[in-house]
Coordinates of C-alpha atoms in Angstrom, one line a residue:
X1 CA -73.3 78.1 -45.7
X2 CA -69.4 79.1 -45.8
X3 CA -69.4 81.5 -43.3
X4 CA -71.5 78.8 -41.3
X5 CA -68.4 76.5 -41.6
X6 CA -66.5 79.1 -40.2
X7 CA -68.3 80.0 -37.2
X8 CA -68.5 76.2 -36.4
X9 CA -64.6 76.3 -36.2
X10 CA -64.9 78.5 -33.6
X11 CA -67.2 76.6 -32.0
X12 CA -64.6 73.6 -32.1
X13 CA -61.8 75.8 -30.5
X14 CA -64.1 77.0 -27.9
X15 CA -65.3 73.6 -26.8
X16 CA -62.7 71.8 -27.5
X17 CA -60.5 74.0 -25.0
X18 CA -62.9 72.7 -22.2
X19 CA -62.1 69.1 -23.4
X20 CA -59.1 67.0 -23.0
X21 CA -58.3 65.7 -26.5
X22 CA -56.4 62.8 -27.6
X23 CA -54.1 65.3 -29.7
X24 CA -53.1 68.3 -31.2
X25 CA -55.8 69.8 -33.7
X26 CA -55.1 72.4 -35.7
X27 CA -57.2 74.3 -37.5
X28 CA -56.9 76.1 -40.8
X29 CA -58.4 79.1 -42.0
X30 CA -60.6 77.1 -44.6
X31 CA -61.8 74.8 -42.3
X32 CA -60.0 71.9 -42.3
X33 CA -59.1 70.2 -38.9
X34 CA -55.5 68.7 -38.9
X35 CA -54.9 65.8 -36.1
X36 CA -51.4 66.1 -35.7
X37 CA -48.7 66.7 -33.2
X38 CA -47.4 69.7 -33.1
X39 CA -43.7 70.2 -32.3
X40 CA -43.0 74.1 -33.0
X41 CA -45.1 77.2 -33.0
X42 CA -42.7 80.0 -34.8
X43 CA -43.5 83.4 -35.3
X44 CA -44.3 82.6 -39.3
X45 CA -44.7 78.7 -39.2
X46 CA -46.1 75.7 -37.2
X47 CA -44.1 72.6 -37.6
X48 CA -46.3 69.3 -36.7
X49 CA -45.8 65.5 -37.4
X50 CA -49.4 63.4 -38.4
X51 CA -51.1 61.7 -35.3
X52 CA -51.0 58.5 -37.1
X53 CA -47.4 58.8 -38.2
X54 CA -45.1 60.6 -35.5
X55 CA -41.9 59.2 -36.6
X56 CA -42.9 60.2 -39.8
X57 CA -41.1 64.0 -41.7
X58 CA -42.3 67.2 -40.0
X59 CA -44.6 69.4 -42.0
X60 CA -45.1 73.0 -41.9
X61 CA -48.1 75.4 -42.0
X62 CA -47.8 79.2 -42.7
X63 CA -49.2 80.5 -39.0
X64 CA -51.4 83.4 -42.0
X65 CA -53.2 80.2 -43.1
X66 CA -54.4 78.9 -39.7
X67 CA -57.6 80.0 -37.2
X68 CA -56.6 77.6 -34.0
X69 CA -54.4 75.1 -32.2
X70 CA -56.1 73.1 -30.0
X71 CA -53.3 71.1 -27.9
X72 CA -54.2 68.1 -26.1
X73 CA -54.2 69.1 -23.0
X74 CA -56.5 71.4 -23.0
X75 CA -54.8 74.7 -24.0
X76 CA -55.1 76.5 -27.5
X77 CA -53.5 79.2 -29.5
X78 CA -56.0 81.3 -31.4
X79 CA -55.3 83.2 -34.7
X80 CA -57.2 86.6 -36.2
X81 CA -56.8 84.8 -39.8
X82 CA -61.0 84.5 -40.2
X83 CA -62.2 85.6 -43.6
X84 CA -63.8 89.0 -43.0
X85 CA -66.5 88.0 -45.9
X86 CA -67.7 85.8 -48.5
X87 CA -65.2 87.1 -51.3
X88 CA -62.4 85.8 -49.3
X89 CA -63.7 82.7 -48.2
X90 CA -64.4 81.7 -51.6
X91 CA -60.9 82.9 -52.6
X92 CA -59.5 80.6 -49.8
X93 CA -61.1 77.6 -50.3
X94 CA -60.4 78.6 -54.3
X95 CA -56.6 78.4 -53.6
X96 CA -57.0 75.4 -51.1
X97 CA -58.3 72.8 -53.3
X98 CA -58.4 71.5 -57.0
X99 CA -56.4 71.4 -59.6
X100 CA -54.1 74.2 -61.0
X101 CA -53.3 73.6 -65.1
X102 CA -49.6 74.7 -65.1
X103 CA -48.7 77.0 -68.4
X104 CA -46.2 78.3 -69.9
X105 CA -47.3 82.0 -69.5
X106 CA -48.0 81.2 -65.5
X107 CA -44.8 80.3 -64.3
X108 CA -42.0 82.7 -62.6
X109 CA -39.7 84.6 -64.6
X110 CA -37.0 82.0 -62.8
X111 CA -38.9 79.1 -63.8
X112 CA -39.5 79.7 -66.9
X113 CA -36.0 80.8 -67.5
X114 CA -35.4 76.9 -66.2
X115 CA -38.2 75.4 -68.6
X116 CA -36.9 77.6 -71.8
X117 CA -33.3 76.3 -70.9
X118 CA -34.2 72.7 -71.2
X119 CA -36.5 72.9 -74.3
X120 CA -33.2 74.9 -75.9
X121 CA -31.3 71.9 -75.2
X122 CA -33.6 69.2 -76.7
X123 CA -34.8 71.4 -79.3
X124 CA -31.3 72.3 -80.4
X125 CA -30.5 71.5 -84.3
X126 CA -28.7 68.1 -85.1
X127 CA -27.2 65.9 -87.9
X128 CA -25.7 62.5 -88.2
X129 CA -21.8 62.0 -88.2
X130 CA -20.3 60.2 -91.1
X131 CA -17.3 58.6 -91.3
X132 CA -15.0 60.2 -93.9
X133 CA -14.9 56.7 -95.9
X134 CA -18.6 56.3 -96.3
X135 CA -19.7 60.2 -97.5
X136 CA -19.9 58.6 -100.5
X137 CA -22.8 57.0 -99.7
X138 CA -24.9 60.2 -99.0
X139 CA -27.5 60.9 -101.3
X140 CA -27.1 57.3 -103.1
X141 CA -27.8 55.0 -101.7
X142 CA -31.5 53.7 -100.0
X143 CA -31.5 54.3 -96.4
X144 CA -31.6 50.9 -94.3
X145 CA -32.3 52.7 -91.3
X146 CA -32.9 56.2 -90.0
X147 CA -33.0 58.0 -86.4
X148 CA -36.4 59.8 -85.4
X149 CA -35.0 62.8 -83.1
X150 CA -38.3 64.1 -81.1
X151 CA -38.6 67.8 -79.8
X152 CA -40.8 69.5 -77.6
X153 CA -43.9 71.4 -78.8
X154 CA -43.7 75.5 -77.5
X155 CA -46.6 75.1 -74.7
X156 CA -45.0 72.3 -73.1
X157 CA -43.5 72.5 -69.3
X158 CA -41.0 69.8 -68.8
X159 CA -40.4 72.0 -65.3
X160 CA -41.2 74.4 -62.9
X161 CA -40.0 76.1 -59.5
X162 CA -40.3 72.5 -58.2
X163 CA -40.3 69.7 -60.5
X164 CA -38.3 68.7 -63.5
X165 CA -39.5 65.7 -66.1
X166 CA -36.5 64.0 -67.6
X167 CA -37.2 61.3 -70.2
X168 CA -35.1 58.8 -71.6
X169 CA -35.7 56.7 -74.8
X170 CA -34.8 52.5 -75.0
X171 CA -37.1 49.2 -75.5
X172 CA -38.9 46.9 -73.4
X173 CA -37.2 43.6 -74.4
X174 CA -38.1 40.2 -73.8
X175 CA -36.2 37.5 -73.3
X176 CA -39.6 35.1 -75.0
X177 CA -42.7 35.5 -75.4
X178 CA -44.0 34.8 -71.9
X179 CA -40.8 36.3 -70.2
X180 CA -41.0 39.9 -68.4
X181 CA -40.5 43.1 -70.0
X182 CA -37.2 43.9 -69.3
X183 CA -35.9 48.0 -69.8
X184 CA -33.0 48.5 -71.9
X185 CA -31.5 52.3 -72.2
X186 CA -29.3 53.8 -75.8
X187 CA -28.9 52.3 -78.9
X188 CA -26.2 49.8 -80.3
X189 CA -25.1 52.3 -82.9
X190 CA -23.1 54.7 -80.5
X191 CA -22.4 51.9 -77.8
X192 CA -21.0 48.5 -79.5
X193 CA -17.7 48.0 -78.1
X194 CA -15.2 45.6 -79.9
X195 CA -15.2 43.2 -77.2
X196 CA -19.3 42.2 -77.9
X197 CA -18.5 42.1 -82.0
X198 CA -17.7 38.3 -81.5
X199 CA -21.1 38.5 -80.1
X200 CA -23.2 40.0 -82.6
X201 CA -21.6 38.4 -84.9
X202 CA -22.6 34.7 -83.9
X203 CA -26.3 36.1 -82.9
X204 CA -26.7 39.1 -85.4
X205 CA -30.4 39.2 -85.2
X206 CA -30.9 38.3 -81.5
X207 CA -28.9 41.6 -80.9
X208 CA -30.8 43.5 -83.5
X209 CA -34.4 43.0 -82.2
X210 CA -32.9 43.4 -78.3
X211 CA -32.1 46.7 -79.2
X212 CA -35.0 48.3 -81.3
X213 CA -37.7 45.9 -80.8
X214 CA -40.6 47.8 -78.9
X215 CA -39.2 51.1 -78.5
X216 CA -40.0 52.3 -74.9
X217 CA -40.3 55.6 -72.8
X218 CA -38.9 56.0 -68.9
X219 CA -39.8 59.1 -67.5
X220 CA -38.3 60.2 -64.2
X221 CA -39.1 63.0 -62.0
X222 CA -36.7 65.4 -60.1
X223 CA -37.9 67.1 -56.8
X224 CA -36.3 70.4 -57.1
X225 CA -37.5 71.8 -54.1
X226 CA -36.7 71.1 -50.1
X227 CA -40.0 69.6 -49.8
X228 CA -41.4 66.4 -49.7
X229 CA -43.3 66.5 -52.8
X230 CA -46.4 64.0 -53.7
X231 CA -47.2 62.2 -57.3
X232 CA -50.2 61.5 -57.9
X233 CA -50.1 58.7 -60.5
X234 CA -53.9 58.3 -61.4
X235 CA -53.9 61.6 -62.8
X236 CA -50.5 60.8 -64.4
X237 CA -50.5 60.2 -67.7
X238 CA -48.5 58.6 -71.6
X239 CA -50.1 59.4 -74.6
X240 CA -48.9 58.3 -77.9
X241 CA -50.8 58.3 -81.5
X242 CA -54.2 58.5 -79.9
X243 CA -53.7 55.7 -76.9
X244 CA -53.7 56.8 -73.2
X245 CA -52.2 54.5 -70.5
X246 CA -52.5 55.4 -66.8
X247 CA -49.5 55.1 -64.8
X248 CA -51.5 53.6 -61.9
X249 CA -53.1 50.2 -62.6
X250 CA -55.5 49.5 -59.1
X251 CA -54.6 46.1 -58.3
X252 CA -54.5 44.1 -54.7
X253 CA -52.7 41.2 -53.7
X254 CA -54.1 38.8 -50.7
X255 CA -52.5 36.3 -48.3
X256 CA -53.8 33.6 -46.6
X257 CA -51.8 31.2 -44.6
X258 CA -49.3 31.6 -46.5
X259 CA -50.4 31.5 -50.2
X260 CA -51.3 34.9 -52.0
X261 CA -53.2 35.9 -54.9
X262 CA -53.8 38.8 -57.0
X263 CA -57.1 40.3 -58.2
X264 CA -58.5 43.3 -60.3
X265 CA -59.9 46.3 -58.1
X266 CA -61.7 49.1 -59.8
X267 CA -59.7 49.7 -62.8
X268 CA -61.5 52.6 -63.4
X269 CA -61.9 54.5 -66.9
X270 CA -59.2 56.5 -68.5
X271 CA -61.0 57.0 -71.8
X272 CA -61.1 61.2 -72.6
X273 CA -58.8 61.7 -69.7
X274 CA -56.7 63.9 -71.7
X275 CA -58.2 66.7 -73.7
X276 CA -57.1 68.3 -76.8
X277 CA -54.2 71.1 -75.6
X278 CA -53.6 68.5 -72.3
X279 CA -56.4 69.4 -70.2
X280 CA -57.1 66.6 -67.3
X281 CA -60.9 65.9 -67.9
X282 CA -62.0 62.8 -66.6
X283 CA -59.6 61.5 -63.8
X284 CA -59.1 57.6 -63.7
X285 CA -61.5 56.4 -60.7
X286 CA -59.9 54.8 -57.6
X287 CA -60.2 53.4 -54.4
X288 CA -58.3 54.1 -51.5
X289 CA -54.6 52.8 -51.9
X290 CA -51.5 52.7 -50.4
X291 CA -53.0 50.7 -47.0
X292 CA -54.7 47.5 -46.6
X293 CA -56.9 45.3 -44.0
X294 CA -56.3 42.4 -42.5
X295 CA -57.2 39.5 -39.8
X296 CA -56.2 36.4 -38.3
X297 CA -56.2 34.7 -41.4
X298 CA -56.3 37.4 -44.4
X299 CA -54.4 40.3 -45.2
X300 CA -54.8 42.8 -48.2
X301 CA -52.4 45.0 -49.6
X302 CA -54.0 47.4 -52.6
X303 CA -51.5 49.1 -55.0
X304 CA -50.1 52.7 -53.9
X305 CA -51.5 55.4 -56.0
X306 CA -49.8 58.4 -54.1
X307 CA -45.9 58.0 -54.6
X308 CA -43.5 60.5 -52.6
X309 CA -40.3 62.6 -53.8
X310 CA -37.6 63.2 -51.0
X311 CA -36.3 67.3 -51.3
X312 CA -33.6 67.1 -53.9
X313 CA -34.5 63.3 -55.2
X314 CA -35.0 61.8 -58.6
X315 CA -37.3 59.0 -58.8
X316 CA -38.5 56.7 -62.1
X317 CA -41.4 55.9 -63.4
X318 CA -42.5 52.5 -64.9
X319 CA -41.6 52.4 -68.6
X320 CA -44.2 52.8 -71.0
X321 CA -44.2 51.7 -74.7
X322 CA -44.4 54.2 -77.1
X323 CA -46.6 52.5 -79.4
X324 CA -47.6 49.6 -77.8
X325 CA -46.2 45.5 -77.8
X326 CA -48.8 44.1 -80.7
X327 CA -48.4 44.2 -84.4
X328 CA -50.6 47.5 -86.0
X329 CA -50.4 50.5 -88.1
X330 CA -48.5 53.7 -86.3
X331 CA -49.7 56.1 -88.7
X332 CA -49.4 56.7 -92.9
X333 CA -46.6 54.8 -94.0
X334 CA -45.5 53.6 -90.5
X335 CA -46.1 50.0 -88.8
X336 CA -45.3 48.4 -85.5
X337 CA -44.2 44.8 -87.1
X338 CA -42.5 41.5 -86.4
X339 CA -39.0 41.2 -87.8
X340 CA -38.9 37.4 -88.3
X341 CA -41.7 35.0 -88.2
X342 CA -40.4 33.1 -84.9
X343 CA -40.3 36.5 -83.0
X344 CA -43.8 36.5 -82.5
X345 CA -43.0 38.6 -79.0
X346 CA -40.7 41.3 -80.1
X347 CA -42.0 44.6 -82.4
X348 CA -39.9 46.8 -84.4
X349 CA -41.0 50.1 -85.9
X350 CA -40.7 50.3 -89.9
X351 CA -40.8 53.2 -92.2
X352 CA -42.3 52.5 -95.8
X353 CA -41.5 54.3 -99.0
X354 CA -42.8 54.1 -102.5
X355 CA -39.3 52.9 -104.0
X356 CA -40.7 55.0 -107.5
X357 CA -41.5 57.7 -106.0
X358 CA -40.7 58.9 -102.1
X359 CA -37.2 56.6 -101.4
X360 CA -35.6 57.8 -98.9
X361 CA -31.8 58.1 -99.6
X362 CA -28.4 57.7 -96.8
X363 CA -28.3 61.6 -95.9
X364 CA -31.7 62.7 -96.6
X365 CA -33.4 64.8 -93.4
X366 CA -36.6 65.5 -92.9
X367 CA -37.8 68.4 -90.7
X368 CA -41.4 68.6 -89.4
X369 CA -43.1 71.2 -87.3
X370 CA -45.4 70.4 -84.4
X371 CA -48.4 70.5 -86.9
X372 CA -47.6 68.5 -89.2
X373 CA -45.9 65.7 -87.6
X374 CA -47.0 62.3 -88.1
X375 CA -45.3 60.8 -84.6
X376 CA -46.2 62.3 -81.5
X377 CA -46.8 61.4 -77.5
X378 CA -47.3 63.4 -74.6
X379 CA -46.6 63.5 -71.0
X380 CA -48.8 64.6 -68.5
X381 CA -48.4 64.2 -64.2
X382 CA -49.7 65.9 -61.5
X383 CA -48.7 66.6 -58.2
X384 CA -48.8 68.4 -54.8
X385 CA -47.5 69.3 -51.6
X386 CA -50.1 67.1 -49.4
X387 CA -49.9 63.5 -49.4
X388 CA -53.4 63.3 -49.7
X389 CA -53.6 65.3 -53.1
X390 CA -56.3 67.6 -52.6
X391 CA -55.0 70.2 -54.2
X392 CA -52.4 69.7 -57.3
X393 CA -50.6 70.8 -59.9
X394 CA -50.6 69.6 -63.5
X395 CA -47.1 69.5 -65.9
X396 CA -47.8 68.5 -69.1
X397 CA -44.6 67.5 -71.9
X398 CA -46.2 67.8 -75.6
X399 CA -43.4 65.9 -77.9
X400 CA -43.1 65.4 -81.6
X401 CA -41.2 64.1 -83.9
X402 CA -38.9 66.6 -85.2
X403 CA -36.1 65.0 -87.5
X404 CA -36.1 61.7 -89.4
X405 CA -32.1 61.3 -90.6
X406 CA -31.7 58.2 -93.2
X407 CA -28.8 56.1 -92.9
X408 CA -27.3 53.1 -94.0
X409 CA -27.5 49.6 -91.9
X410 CA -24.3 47.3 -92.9
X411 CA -24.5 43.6 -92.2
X412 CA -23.6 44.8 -88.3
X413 CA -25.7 47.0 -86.2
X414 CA -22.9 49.8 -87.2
X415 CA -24.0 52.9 -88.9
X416 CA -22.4 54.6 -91.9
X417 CA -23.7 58.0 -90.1
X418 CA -24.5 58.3 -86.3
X419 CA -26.0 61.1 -83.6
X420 CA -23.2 63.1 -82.3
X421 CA -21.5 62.5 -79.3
X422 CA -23.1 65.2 -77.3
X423 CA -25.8 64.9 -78.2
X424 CA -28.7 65.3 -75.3
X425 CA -31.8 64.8 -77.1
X426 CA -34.4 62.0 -77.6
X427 CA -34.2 59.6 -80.3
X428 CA -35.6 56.6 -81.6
X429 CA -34.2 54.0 -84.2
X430 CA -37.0 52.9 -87.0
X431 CA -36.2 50.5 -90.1
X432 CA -36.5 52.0 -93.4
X433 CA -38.3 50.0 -96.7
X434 CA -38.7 51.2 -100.4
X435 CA -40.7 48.9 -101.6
X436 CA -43.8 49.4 -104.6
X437 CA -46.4 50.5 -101.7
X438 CA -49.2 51.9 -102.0
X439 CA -49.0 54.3 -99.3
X440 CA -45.8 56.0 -98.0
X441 CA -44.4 57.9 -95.5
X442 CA -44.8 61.6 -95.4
X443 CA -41.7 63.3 -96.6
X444 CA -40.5 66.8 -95.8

């Protein structure tokens, strides 16, 4: 049946040189037709815009790859790039389409040079600064506070020859409780200038619960390459403690004589999409996005599932929580809960110790490993070279937390013991309780 397929692309060339076409096809050496309009034939590459869009970017085609062009007036180029027998058609078509699982051990020696370099960097060793005045306090005093420093796990690709994944920690604060999620980057520890101390003074816990209340994730993604390279974001995926959120949401959004409303399309399932070790399984369903229909009175616009990187570009992602906006237990010893009564919108992490037993002191670190660490999330996209993402390639970012580093919270948000100035890594700020608890957190 494949080398039928074949042999019917001859066919096409053969006929369709007899025929005058309404454009350029060309034709690959797996079979599929491209309707396009082709501006350059080079020795090693054909450059061609899409029919549909020719004011749209150029795209090339390794000539090796391709059986035909047939141009639209009636002429054709013709190629000696037919498989010679079933092996290497099913090698082609092997190559052509699907998904490719990108691992450590696969990428080039130059990319994983890259990838090592950046895990070195957020993986490097680090402890809190303390003011000469208050190293006192170390090893005293309970800790108020303490910083969560996350590393990455050892199979994790945070980038390759094309893409790099650069994540940034903050919150998603709200103004009230029916007000818009609103992204806010660093921490008031390393960042209060004197001119907003009048500030925090007058509204202490307002500025408190802006800055740690539901502790967020923004992920952006860096085209390396000089390509224009495609995200797929239904196969593009946060998971944190056991929840998995999509980064595409199918939505559409109609008009009619003026007025506009939203509705629900085919959200799809996301449950077991991510396997143990990161495998994609089950990919969110879909419809087709990006495009809509319309008439004299209607029009439809659908949500776009298929973003696009410029060569050399940086774009972000929505933010994501890390653990969610609703009050619930992160793991042992560890809750997602409202600071005040009358902040029934905002969630702060807290960290509970048996005050007999496990307090945690100013100055204490604890170091897990990636297998026994309580806290973790992952990252996992997928992307490719064809705005139509038939065939991808999957990134995945395993992270952990690494470090917890008590310190003490004064009457300010100032800490007697900060991160260091230079330091590059990601980190999250967490409340700290020693209380008679039943259950505490896991110290090592």
């Amino acid at each position: 049946m494949k080398q039928l397929k074949y042999i019917f692309c001859f066919l096409f060339v053969t006929i369709a040189s007899n025929i005058v076409v309404a454009q350029d096809m060309i034709v690959t050496n797996d079979g599929t037709i491209i309707k396009a309009k082709v501006t350059k034939v080079g020795a090693t590459e054909v450059e061609y815009k899409k029919w549909t869009n020719q004011d749209g970017p150029i795209y090339t085609v390794k000539v090796s790859n391709l059986i035909a062009i047939n141009y639209q007036n009636g002429e054709k180029d013709t190629f000696s790039n037919l498989p010679s027998n079933s092996q290497q058609i099913a090698t082609t078509n092997t190559q052509a389409t699907g998904n490719v699982q990108v691992t450590v051990e696969s990428l080039s020696p130059e990319a994983r040079t890259a990838n090592e370099a950046i895990m070195a960097k957020l993986n490097a060793p680090v402890e809190l600064v303390y003011p000469e005045k208050h190293k006192d306090d170390i090893g005293k005093k309970d800790a108020g506070a303490a910083y969560i420093v996350y590393g990455l796990k050892s199979n994790s690709v945070i980038a390759n020859e094309d893409i790099e994944i650069i994540g940034k920690i903050g919150c998603l604060y709200k103004e009230n409780k029916n007000a818009p999620a609103q992204w806010k980057e660093g921490n008031i520890s390393t960042s209060v200038s004197s001119g907003s101390v009048g500030k925090i003074l007058s509204n202490i816990s307002s500025d408190l619960t802006a800055d740690y209340s539901n502790p967020a994730i923004k992920i952006s993604i860096r085209n390396k390459s000089d390509k224009i390279l495609f995200i797929d974001l239904g196969t593009t995926y946060i998971g944190s403690m056991g929840n998995v959120t999509c980064y595409y949401v199918p939505s559409s959004t109609s008009s009619s004589h003026g007025t506009s409303g939203g509705a629900s399309v085919n959200l799809g399932s996301v449950a077991g999409a991510i396997g143990i070790g990161g495998a994609v399984g089950s990919l969110a369903n879909g419809i087709s996005v990006g495009g809509g229909s319309s008439n004299s009175t209607v029009s439809t616009t659908y949500s776009q599932r298929i973003i696009s990187i410029p060569p050399r570009a940086i774009i972000d992602l929505e933010p994501q929580y890390l653990f969610g906006n609703e009050k619930k237990k992160i793991c042992e010893g560890a809750y997602l809960d409202l600071p005040y009564s009358n902040y029934s919108y905002i969630f702060i992490p807290k960290i509970y110790f048996n005050k007999k037993a496990e307090r945690m002191l100013v100055g204490d670190h604890y170091k897990y490993t990636e297998d026994n660490s309580p806290i973790q999330f992952n990252f996992i996209m997928s992307y490719s070279y064809d705005e139509c993402c038939a065939s991808t390639k999957t990134l995945s970012a395993y992270f952990y937390m690494r470090d917890m580093l008590g310190c003490y919270r004064t009457n300010l948000p100032l800490y007697r013991g900060k991160l260091p100035v230079d330091f590059v890594g990601l980190s999250s700020w967490v409340y700290v309780k020693s209380w008679n608890v039943n259950e505490s957190f896991p110290k090592q």
